[in-house]
XYZ file of C-alpha atoms in Angstrom:
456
model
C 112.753 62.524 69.293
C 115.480 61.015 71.580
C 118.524 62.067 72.368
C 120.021 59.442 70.519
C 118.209 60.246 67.378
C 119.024 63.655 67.467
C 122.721 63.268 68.430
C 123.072 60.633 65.290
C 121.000 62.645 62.781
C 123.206 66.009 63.561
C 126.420 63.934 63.363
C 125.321 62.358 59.846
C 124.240 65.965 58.370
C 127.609 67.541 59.917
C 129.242 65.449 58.137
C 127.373 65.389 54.856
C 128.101 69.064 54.910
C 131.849 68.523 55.685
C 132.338 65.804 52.833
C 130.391 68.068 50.285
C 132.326 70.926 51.150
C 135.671 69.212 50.942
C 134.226 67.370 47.393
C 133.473 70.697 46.198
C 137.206 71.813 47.303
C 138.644 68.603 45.770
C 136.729 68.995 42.498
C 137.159 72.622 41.503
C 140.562 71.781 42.556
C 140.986 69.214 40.073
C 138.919 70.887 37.790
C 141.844 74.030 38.066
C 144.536 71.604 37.538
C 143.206 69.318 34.793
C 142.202 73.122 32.641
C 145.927 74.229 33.787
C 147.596 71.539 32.207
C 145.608 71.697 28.987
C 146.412 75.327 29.184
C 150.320 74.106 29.398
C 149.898 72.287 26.515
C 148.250 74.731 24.251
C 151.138 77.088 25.150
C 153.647 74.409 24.101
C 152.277 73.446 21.138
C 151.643 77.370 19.974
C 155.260 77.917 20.655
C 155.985 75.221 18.457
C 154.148 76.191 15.720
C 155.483 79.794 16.345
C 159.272 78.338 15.957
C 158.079 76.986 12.477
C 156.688 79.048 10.068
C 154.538 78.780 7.008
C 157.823 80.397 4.895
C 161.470 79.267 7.016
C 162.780 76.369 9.039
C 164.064 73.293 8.150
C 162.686 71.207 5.277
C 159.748 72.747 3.412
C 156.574 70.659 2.296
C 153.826 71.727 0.242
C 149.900 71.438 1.634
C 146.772 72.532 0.562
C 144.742 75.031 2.277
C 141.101 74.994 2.753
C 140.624 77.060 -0.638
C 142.379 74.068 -2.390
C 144.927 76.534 -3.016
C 148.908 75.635 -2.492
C 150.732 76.601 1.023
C 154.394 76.140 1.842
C 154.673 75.103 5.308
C 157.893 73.698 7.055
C 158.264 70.509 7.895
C 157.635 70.759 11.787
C 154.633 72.996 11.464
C 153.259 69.864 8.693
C 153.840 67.315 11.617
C 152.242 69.540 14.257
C 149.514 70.022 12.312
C 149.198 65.645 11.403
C 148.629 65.553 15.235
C 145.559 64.530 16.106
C 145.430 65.416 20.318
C 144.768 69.138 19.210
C 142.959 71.191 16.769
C 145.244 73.754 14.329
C 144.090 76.345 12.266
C 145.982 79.500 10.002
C 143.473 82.283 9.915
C 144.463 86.020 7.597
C 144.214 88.896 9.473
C 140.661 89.267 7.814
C 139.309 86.048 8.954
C 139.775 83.768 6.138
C 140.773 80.038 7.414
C 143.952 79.488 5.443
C 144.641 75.960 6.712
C 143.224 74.091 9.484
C 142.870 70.474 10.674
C 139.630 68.473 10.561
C 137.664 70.622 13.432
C 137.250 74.305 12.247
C 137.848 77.102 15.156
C 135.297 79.525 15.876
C 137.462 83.107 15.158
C 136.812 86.016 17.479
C 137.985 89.594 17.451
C 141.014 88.796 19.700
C 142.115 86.342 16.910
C 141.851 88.900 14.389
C 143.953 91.109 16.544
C 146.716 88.047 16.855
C 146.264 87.845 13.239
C 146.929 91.109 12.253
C 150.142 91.899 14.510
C 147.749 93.724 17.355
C 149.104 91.406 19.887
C 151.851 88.379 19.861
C 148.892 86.143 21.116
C 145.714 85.496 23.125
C 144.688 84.856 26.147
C 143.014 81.117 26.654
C 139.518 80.914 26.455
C 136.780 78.425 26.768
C 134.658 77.974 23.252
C 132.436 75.226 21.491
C 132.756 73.364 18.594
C 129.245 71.372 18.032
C 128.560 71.059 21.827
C 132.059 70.162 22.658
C 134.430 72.436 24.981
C 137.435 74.068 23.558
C 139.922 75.641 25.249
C 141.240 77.936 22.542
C 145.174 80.172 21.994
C 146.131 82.076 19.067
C 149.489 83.575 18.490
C 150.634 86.063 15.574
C 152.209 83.768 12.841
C 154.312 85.846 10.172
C 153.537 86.689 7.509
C 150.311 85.290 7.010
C 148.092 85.914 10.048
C 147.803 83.522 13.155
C 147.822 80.268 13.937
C 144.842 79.104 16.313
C 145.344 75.752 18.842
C 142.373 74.293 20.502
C 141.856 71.710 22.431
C 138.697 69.639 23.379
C 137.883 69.218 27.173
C 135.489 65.847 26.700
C 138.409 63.921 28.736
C 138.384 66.349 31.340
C 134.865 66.909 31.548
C 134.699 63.344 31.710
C 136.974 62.899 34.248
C 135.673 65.713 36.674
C 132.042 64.097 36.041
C 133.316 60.398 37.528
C 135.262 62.240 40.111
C 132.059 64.502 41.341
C 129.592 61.063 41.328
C 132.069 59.114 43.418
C 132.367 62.000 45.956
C 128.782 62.143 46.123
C 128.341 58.540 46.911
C 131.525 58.867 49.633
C 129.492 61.437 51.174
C 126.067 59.432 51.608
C 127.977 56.581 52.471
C 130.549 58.638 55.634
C 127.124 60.325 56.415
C 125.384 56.977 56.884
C 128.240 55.333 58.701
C 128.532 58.595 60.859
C 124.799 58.447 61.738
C 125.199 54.862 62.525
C 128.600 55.539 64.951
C 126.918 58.760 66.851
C 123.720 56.309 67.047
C 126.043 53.466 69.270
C 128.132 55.765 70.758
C 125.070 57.907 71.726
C 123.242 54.606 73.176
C 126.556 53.691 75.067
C 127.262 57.155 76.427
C 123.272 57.623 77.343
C 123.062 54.779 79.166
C 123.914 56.212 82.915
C 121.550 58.931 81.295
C 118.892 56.376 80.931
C 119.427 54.845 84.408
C 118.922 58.082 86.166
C 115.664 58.802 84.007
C 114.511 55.453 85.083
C 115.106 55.995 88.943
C 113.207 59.365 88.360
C 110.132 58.003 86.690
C 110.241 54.974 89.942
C 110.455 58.203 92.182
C 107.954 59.886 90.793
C 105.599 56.560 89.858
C 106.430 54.713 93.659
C 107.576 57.600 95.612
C 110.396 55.606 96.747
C 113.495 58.010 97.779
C 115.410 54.919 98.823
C 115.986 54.337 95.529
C 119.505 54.662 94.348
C 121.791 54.330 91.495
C 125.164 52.590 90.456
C 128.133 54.699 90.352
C 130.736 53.801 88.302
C 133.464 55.818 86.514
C 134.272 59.710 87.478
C 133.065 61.569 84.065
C 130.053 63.679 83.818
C 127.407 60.564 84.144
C 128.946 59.726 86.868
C 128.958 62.920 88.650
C 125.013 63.268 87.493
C 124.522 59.753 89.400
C 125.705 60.933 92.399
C 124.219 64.351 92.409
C 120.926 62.800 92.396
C 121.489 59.970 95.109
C 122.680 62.431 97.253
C 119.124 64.863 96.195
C 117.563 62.114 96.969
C 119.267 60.704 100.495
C 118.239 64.698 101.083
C 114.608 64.407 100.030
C 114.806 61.393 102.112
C 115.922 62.585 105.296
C 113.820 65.717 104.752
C 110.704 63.294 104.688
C 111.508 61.800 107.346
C 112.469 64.761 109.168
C 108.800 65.753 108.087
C 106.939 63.009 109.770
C 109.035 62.860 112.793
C 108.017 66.867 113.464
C 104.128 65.525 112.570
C 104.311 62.681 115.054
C 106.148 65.101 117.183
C 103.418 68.179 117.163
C 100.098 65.687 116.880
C 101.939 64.293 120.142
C 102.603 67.602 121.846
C 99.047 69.432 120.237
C 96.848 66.541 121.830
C 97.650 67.617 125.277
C 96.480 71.312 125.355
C 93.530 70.125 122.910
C 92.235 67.521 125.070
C 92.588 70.241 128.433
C 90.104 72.498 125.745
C 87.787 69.834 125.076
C 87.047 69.139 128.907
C 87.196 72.298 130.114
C 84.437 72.932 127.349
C 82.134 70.006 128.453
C 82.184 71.442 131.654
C 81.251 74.746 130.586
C 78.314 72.896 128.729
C 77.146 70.717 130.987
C 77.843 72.700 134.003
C 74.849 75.062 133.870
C 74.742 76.289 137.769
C 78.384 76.226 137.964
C 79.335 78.794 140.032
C 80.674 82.183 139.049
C 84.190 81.309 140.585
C 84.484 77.645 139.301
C 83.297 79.459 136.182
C 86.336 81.860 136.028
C 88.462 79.212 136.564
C 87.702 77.074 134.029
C 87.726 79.838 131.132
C 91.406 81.263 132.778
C 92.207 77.588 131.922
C 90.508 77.707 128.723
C 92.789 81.020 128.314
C 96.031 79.410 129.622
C 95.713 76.694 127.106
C 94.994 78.782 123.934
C 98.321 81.022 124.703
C 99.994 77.469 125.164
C 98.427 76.260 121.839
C 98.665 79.384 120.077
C 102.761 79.567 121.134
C 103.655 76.156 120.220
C 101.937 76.832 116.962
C 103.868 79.499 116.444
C 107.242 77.763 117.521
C 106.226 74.975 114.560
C 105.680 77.756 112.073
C 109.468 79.210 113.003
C 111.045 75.770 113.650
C 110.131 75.105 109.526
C 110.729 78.145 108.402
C 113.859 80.308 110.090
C 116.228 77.727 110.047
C 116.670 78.154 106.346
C 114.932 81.421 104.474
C 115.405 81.308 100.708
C 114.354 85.168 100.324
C 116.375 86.724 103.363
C 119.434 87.229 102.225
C 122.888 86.618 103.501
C 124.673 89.658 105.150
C 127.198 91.127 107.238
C 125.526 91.111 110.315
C 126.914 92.182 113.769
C 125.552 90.274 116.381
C 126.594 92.749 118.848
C 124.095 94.931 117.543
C 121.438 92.002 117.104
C 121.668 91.116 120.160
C 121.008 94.621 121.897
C 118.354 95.067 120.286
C 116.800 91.834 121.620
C 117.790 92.971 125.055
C 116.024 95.934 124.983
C 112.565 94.230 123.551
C 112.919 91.656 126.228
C 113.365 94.115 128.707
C 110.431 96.298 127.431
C 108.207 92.949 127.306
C 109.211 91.410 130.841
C 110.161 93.865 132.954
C 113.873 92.401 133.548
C 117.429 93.058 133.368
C 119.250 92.538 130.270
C 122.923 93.122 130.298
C 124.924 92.953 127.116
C 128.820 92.707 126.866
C 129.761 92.686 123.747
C 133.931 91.775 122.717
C 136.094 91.905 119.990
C 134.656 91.789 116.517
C 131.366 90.356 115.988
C 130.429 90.593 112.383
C 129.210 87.261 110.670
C 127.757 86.453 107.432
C 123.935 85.524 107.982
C 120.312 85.674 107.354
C 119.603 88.703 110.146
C 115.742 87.317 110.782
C 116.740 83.487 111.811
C 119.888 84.664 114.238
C 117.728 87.395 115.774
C 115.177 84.615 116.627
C 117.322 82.027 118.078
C 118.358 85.220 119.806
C 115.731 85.971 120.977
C 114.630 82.403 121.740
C 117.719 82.094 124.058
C 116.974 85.099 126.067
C 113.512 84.623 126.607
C 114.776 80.780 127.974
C 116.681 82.102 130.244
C 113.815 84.948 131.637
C 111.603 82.029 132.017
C 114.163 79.755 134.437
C 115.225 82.546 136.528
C 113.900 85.515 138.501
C 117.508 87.198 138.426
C 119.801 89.599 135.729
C 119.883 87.785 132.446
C 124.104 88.316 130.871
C 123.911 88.209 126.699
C 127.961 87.904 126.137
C 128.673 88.427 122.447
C 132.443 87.730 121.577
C 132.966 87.269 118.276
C 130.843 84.997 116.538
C 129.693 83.360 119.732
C 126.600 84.564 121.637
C 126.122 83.530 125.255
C 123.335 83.768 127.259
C 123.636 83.105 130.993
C 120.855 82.954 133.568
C 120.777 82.278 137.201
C 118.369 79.721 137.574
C 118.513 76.148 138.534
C 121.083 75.013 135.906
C 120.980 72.097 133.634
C 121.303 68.538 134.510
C 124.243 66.286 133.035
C 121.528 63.945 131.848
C 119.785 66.595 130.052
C 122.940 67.943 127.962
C 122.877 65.946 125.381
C 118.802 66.385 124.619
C 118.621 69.846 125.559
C 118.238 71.201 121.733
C 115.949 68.130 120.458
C 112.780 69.186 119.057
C 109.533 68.936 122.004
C 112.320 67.834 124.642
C 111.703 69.547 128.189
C 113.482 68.078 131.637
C 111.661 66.246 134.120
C 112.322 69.253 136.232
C 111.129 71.779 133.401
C 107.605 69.961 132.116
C 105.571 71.757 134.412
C 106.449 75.348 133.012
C 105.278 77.037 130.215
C 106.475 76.413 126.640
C 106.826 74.011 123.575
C 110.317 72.497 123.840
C 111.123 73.990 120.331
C 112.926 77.290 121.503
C 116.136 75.573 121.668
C 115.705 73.479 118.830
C 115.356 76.517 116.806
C 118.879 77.719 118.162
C 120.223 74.492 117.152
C 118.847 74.436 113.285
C 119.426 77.944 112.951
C 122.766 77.935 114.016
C 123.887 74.540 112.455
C 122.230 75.834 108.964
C 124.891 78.449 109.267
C 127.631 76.333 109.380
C 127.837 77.166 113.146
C 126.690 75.030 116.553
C 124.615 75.818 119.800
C 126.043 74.634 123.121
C 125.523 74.243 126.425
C 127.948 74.579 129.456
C 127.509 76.012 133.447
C 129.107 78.833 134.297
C 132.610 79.245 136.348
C 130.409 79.927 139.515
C 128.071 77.068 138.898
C 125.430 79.056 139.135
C 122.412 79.064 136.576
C 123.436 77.470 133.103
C 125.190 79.134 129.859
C 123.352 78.583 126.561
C 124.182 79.971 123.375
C 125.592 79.292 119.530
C 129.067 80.157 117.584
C 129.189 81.018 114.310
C 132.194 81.683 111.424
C 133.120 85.511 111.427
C 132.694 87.492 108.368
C 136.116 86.799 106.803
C 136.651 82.857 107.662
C 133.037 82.136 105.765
């Protein structure tokens, strides 16, 4: 079921509930008021018949009662009882109907009270006469008994029946036209909805991520829109990033491969090579698995330190860090390792990454110089000088690219990702890696700032 669907099917029942509720409201309202005012007019019409009695008031008039015998009864009570919008009655206090109008009462025990003096009259209550609805007062009429009013609620009934059909049919017909407006409003308000499920399903059918959508207005759609052009210019530029580092390591893997391959055939085909030549060729064949085995491991940390969902962030001082990278390198190499560490140096980071391009930057500078390496950590920065041949101008600006390595520097040892892991790690950080010479000019200065703890 679509969104629209639902949206316009839980509008229409919200508010068939909300018109039936208010209905029911309006009609036991008007039910209350209608019995209220026949209740008013019972009460009026027993007080009139109170004020004239069967024996005084005014003129007197002779009637018959029901046992054909003579009654005396004042003029006003003879003209109440000629009118026709009630139903009158005189009952004795033992039951016996002593004069009544064309309908005949039913007589309870509370009108027997009324009737004998028990009490000066009766609550109103709800009777029938031959399946019609009486609402029904008696009041103590001297000296006879009580006089009985009724009056029939067929109007009223009547009335509350029309009133509960037409609410019915205002209901169905709000709920339909409320279906029908959260069914167009739903359409118009899904439509940015629709265009980003369409540029998903092209994604996902064309695998496209230079597809992009229109964004117009600044409400919620909107702001959906752009989320996902900017996921996708991300998925696009991590693609792309993707095959770059492929074309990148097939380039740099072929090299070491190809030196395995031949110095392989030469082990095959070279039967009565001598013992020396032999040596040689498998310390190459050695040589070149370290080299393969180092850039391999240098791709594996290049995609995966820069960014570690399950390390977490911490307060990290890279004082600390970076000592204890110092004292591995000097226990690995067999070289100096000075660290000065200044001010405050705590920074919120993943501790693995930063102690790698750490590490990374240290073992640099071991490998382009036979002198003291200096690790300066002042407060997020970390420097590391050596005091080797120095970097050219021309080589500044590439230094930190992935599988770049100097004209001067190709003939060493290494990948050409160490660097470019400083970079990524430090950039993904919200930091940046740098390069500079030294106030002597002597060697080169290498290293990466990052935000302190509290300006994160």
């Amino acid at each position: 079921m679509s969104l629209r669907t639902r949206l316009a099917l839980s509008v229409g029942v919200l508010v068939a509930l909300a018109i039936a509720l208010s209905s029911i409201i309006i009609v036991r309202s008007a039910t209350q008021e209608a019995v209220d005012e026949v209740d008013r007019f019972l009460e009026d019409r027993l007080e009139r018949l109170s004020s004239g009695p069967l024996q005084r008031g005014g003129d007197i008039s002779r009637g018959r009662g029901r046992d054909g015998a003579a009654v005396r009864v004042g003029r006003k009570f003879a003209e109440a009882l000629s009118e026709d919008d009630a139903a009158t009655q005189v009952i004795t206090p033992d039951g016996v109907v002593r004069l009544s109008t064309s309908v005949e009462l039913p007589v309870g025990d509370d009108d027997l009270d009324a009737a004998s003096g028990s009490v000066e009259r009766t609550d109103i209550r709800t009777d029938e006469v031959d399946g019609v609805r009486y609402r029904i007062i008696s009041g103590h009429l001297e000296p006879v008994g009580a006089v009985m009013v009724g009056r029939d609620l067929s109007e009223v009934d009547s009335l509350l029946e029309g009133l509960t059909r037409r609410t019915v049919v205002l209901g169905l017909v709000g709920a339909g036209f409320a279906a029908l407006a959260a069914w167009l409003l739903a359409t118009r308000l899904s439509r940015p909805i629709d265009r980003v499920t369409s540029a998903a399903e092209h994604v996902a059918d064309t695998q496209d991520l230079s597809a992009s959508i229109e964004v117009s207005g600044s409400g919620e759609a909107a702001r959906l829109a752009q989320s996902f052009n900017t996921m996708l210019d991300a998925l696009d530029t991590s693609r792309r990033q993707q095959q770059r580092l492929v074309m990148d390591a097939s380039h740099e893997l072929r090299t070491p491969l190809t030196s395995l391959r031949t110095n392989l055939d030469v082990l095959r085909r070279a039967d009565d090579l001598p013992d020396a030549d032999r040596a040689e060729v498998v310390a190459d064949l050695s040589t070149e698995v370290d080299e393969l085995n180092g850039l391999v491991t240098e791709l594996v940390d290049l995609a995966t330190s820069a960014r570690r969902p399950t390390d977490p962030v911490e307060e990290v001082d890279l004082a600390e860090v970076a000592a204890a990278v110092a004292a591995r390198a000097e226990r690995r190499s067999g070289r100096v390792v000075h660290v000065l560490a200044e001010d405050a140096t705590l920074v919120m980071v993943r501790r693995a990454p930063v102690e790698r391009a750490i590490s990374n930057l240290v073992d640099n500078a071991i490998k382009f110089s036979d002198d003291e390496v200096e690790v300066t950590v002042r407060g997020g920065t970390v420097e590391v000088r050596d005091h080797g041949p120095g970097v050219a101008p021309e080589d500044r600006e590439r230094i930190f690219d992935r599988f770049y390595r100097s004209v001067a520097t190709r003939s060493a040892p290494g990948s050409g990702l160490g660097l470019s892991i400083v970079h990524d790690v430090a950039t993904s950080h919200g930091g940046s890696a740098f390069v500079r010479d030294p106030e002597d000019g002597v060697g080169a200065v290498v290293g990466f700032e990052l935000p302190l703890a509290g300006n994160t």
